[in-house]
Tab-separated table of C-alpha atoms in Angstrom:
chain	number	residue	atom	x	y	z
A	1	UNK	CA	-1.449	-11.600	-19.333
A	2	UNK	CA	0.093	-12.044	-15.776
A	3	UNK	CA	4.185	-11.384	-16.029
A	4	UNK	CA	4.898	-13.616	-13.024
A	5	UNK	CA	2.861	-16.382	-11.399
A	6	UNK	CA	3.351	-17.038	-7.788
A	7	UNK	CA	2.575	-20.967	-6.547
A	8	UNK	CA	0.450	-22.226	-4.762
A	9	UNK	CA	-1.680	-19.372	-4.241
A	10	UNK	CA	-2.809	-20.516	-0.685
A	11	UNK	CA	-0.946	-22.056	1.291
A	12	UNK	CA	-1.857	-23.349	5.309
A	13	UNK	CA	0.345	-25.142	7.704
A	14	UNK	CA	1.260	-26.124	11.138
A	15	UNK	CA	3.459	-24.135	13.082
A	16	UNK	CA	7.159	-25.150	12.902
A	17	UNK	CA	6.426	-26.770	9.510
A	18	UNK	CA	9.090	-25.691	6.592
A	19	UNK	CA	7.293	-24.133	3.301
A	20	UNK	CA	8.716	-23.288	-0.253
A	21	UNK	CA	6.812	-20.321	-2.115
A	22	UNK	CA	7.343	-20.121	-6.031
A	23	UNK	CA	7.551	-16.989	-8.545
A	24	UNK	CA	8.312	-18.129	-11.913
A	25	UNK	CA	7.962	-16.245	-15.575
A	26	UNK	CA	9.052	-16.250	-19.059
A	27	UNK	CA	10.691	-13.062	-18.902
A	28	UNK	CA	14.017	-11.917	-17.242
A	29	UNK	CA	14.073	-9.485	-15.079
A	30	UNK	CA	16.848	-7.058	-13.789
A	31	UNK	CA	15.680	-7.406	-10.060
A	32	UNK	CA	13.260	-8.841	-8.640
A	33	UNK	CA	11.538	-7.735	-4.688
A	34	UNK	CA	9.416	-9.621	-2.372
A	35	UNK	CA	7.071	-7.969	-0.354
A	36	UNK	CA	4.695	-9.082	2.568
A	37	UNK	CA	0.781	-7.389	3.004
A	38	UNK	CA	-0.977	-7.759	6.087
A	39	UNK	CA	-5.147	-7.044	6.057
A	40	UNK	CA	-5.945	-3.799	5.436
A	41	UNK	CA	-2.735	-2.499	4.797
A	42	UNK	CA	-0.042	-2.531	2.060
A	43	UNK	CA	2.757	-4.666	0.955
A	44	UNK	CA	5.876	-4.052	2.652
A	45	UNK	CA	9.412	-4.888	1.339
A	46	UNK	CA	11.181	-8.060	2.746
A	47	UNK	CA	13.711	-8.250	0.189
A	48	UNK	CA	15.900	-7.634	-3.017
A	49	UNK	CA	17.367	-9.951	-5.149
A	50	UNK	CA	19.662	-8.696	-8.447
A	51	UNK	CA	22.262	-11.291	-9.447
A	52	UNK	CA	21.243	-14.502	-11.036
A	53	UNK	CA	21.482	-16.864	-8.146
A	54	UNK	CA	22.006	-14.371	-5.307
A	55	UNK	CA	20.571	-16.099	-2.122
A	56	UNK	CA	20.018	-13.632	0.667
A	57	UNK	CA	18.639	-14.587	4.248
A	58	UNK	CA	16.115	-12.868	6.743
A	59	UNK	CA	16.329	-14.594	9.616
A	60	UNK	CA	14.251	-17.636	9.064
A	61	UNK	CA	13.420	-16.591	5.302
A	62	UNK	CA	15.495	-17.426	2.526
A	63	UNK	CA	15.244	-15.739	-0.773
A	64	UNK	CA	16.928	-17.546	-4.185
A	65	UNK	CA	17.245	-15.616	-7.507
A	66	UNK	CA	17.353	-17.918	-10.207
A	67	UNK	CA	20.411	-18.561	-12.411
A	68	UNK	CA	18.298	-17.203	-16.017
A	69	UNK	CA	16.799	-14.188	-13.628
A	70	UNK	CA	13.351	-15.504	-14.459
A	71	UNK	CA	12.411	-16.961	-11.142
A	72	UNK	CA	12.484	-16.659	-7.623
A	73	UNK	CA	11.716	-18.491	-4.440
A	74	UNK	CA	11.306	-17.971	-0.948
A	75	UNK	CA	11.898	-20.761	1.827
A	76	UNK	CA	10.256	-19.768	5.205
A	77	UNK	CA	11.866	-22.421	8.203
A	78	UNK	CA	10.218	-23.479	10.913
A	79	UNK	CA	7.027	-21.068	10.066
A	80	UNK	CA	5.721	-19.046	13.298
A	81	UNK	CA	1.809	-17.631	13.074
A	82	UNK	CA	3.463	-13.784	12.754
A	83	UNK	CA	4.441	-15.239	9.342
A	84	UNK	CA	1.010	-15.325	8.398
A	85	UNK	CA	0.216	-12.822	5.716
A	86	UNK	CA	-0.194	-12.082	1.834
A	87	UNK	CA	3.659	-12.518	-0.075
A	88	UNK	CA	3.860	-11.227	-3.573
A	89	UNK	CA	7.275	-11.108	-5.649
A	90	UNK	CA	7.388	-8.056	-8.171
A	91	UNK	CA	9.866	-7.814	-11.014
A	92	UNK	CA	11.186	-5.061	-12.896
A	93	UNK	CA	11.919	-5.681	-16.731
A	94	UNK	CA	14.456	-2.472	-17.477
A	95	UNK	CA	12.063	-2.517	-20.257
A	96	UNK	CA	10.268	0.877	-20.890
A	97	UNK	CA	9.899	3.697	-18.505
A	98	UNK	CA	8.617	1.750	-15.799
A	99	UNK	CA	8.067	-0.534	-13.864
A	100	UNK	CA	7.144	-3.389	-11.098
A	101	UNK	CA	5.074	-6.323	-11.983
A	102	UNK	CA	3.508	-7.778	-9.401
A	103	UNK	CA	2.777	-11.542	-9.151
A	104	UNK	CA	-0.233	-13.053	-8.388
A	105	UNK	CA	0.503	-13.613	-4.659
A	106	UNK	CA	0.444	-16.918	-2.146
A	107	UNK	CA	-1.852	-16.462	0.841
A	108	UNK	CA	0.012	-18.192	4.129
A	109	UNK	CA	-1.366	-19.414	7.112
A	110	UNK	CA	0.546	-20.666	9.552
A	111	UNK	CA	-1.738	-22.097	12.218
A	112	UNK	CA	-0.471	-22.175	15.838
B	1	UNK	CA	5.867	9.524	10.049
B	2	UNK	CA	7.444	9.553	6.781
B	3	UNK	CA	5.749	7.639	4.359
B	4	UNK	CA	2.519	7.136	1.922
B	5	UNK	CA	-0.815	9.002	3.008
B	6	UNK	CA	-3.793	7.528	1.093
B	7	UNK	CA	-7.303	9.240	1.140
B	8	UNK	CA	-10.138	8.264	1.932
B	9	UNK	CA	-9.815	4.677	3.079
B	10	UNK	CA	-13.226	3.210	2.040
B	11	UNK	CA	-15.611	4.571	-0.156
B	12	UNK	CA	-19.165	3.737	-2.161
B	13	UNK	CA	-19.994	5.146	-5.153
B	14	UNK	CA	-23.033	4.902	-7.535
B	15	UNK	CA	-22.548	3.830	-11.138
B	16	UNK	CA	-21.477	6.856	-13.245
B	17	UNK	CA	-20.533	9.277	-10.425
B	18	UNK	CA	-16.840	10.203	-10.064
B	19	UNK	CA	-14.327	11.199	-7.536
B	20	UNK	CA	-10.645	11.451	-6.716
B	21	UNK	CA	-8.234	9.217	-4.298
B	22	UNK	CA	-5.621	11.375	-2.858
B	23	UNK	CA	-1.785	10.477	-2.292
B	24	UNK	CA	0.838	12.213	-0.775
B	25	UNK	CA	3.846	11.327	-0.063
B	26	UNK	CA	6.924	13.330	1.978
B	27	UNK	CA	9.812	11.531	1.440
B	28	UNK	CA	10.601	13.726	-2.084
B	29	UNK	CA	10.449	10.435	-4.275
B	30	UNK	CA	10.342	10.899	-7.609
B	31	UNK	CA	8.455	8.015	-8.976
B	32	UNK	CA	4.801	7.480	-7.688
B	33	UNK	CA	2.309	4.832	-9.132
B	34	UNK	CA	-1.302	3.734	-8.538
B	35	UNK	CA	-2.506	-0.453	-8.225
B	36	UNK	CA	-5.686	-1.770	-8.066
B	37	UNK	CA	-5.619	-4.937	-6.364
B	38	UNK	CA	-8.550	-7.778	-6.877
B	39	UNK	CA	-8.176	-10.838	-5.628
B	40	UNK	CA	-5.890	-13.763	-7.727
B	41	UNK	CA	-4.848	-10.815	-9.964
B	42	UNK	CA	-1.681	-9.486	-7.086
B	43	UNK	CA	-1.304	-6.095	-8.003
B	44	UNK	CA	-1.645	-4.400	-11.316
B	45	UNK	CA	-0.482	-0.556	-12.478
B	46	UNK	CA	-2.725	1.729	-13.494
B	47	UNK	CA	-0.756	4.853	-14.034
B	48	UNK	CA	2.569	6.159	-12.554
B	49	UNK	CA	4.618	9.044	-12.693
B	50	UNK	CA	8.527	9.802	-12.543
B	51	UNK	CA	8.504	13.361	-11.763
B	52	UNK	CA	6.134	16.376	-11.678
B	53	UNK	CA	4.681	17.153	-14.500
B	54	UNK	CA	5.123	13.060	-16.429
B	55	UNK	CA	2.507	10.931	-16.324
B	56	UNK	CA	2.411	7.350	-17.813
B	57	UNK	CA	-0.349	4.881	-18.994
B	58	UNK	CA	0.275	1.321	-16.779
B	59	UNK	CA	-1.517	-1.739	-17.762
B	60	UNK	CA	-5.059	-0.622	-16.635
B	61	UNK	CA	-5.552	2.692	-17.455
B	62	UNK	CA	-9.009	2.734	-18.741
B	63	UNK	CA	-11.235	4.586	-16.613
B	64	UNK	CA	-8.741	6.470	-15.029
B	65	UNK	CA	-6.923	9.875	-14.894
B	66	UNK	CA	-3.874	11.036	-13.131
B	67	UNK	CA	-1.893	14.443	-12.907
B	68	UNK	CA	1.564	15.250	-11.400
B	69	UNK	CA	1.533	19.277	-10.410
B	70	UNK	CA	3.508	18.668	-7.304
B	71	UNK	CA	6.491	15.888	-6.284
B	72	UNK	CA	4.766	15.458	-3.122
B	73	UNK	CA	0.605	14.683	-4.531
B	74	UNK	CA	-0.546	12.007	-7.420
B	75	UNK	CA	-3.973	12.065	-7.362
B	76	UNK	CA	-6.249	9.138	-9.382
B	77	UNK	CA	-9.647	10.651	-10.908
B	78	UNK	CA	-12.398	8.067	-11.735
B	79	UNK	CA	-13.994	9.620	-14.256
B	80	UNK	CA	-17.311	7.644	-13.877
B	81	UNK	CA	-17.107	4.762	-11.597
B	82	UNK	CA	-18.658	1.632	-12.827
B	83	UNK	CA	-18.860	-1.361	-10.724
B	84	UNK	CA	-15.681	-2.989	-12.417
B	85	UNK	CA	-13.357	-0.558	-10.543
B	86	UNK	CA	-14.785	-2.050	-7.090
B	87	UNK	CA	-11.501	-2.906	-5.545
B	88	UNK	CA	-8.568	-1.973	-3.474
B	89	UNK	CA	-6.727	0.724	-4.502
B	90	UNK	CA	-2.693	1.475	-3.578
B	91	UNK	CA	-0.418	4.287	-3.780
B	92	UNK	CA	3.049	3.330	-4.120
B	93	UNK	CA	6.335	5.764	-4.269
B	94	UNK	CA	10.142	4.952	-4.818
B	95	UNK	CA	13.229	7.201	-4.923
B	96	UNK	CA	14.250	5.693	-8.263
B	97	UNK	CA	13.859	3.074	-10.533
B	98	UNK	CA	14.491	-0.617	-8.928
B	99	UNK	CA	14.795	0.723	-5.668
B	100	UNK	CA	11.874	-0.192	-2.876
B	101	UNK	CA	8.337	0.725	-3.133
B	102	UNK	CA	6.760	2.474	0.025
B	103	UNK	CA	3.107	1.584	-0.257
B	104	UNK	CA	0.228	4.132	0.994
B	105	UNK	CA	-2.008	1.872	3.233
B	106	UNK	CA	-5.161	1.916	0.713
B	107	UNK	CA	-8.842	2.669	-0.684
B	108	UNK	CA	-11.141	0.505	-0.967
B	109	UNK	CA	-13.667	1.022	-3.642
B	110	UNK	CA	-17.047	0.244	-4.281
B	111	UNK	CA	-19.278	0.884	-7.346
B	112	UNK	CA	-23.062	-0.065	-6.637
């Protein structure tokens, strides 16, 4: 059973275009981190959201934490090839001793 | 550099042989945990650890063993390898609970 399910799981568009990715699940979650992985490496930390409804920006990225802390989104502006990558949202339950769940991931390419 | 040091980074096994991935990490973090990644399943926890000596069953343990003698090393033991554990395999650490993950750059696996 997957904890959080990331849409659309690939995604490919024309540079400058705008894109929404979405992280949604039936279970709240005291935080909730998105990360970006590049090929052959691993995911790196863009952001962290922790207040229902907390929007935080980086740079062209925007980040949303929903209201019920059971979804998240990300809105990339104006989307540049470097964007291309692997993003994955991960929550963390404060249920038992650990720990991140990982969503299912959206694959973007942003084609120049 | 400070930071996640995953060993070896590619590796073939036969069916029923074992071996160990090493990770080691310098930046004294407490909690360390091990993903297998496969593709449309994002990441999922195999076991993790939040301080020498604790060790913790994740979500896909089977298969698997882990120790904790040292802060710095979390080893993962296949015990013997069977072509369902082909995949990519990630070392993560964090200073604490909800803060960010530092992710080791990888194994991949292969079971023949």
């Amino acid at each position: 059973t997957q904890l959080l399910e990331q849409s659309p799981q690939f995604l490919s568009i024309q540079e400058g275009e705008n894109l929404t990715v979405y992280c949604n699940s039936s279970s709240v979650f005291s935080s909730l981190q998105w990360y970006r992985q590049e090929p052959g490496e691993g995911p790196v930390l863009l952001v962290t959201v922790v207040t229902g409804g907390e929007v935080k920006k980086l740079k062209r990225l925007t980040f949303q934490f929903g209201d019920a802390r059971k979804d998240s989104s990300l809105h990339i502006t104006a989307a540049q090839p470097g964007d291309t990558g692997l993003y994955l949202c991960a929550g963390d339950t404060q249920t038992g001793a650990n720990n991140l769940f990982f969503g299912t991931g959206t694959r973007l390419t942003v084609i120049p | 550099n400070a930071g996640v040091t995953q060993t070896p980074k590619f590796q073939v096994l036969k069916t029923g042989q074992s071996m160990t991935l090493q990770c080691a990490q310098d930046m004294n973090h407490e909690y360390m945990s091990w993903y297998r990644q496969d593709p449309g399943m994002g990441l999922r926890l195999i076991h993790y650890s939040v301080g020498a000596g604790i060790t913790d069953q994740g979500e896909v343990p089977n298969g698997y063993n882990v120790s904790r003698s040292t802060t710095e090393d979390f080893p993962l033991r296949l015990l013997s390898a069977a072509p369902s554990q082909t995949s990519v395999y990630f070392c993560a650490s964090s200073s604490h609970r909800g803060s960010r993950y530092t992710f080791g750059s990888g194994t991949r696996l292969t079971v023949v």
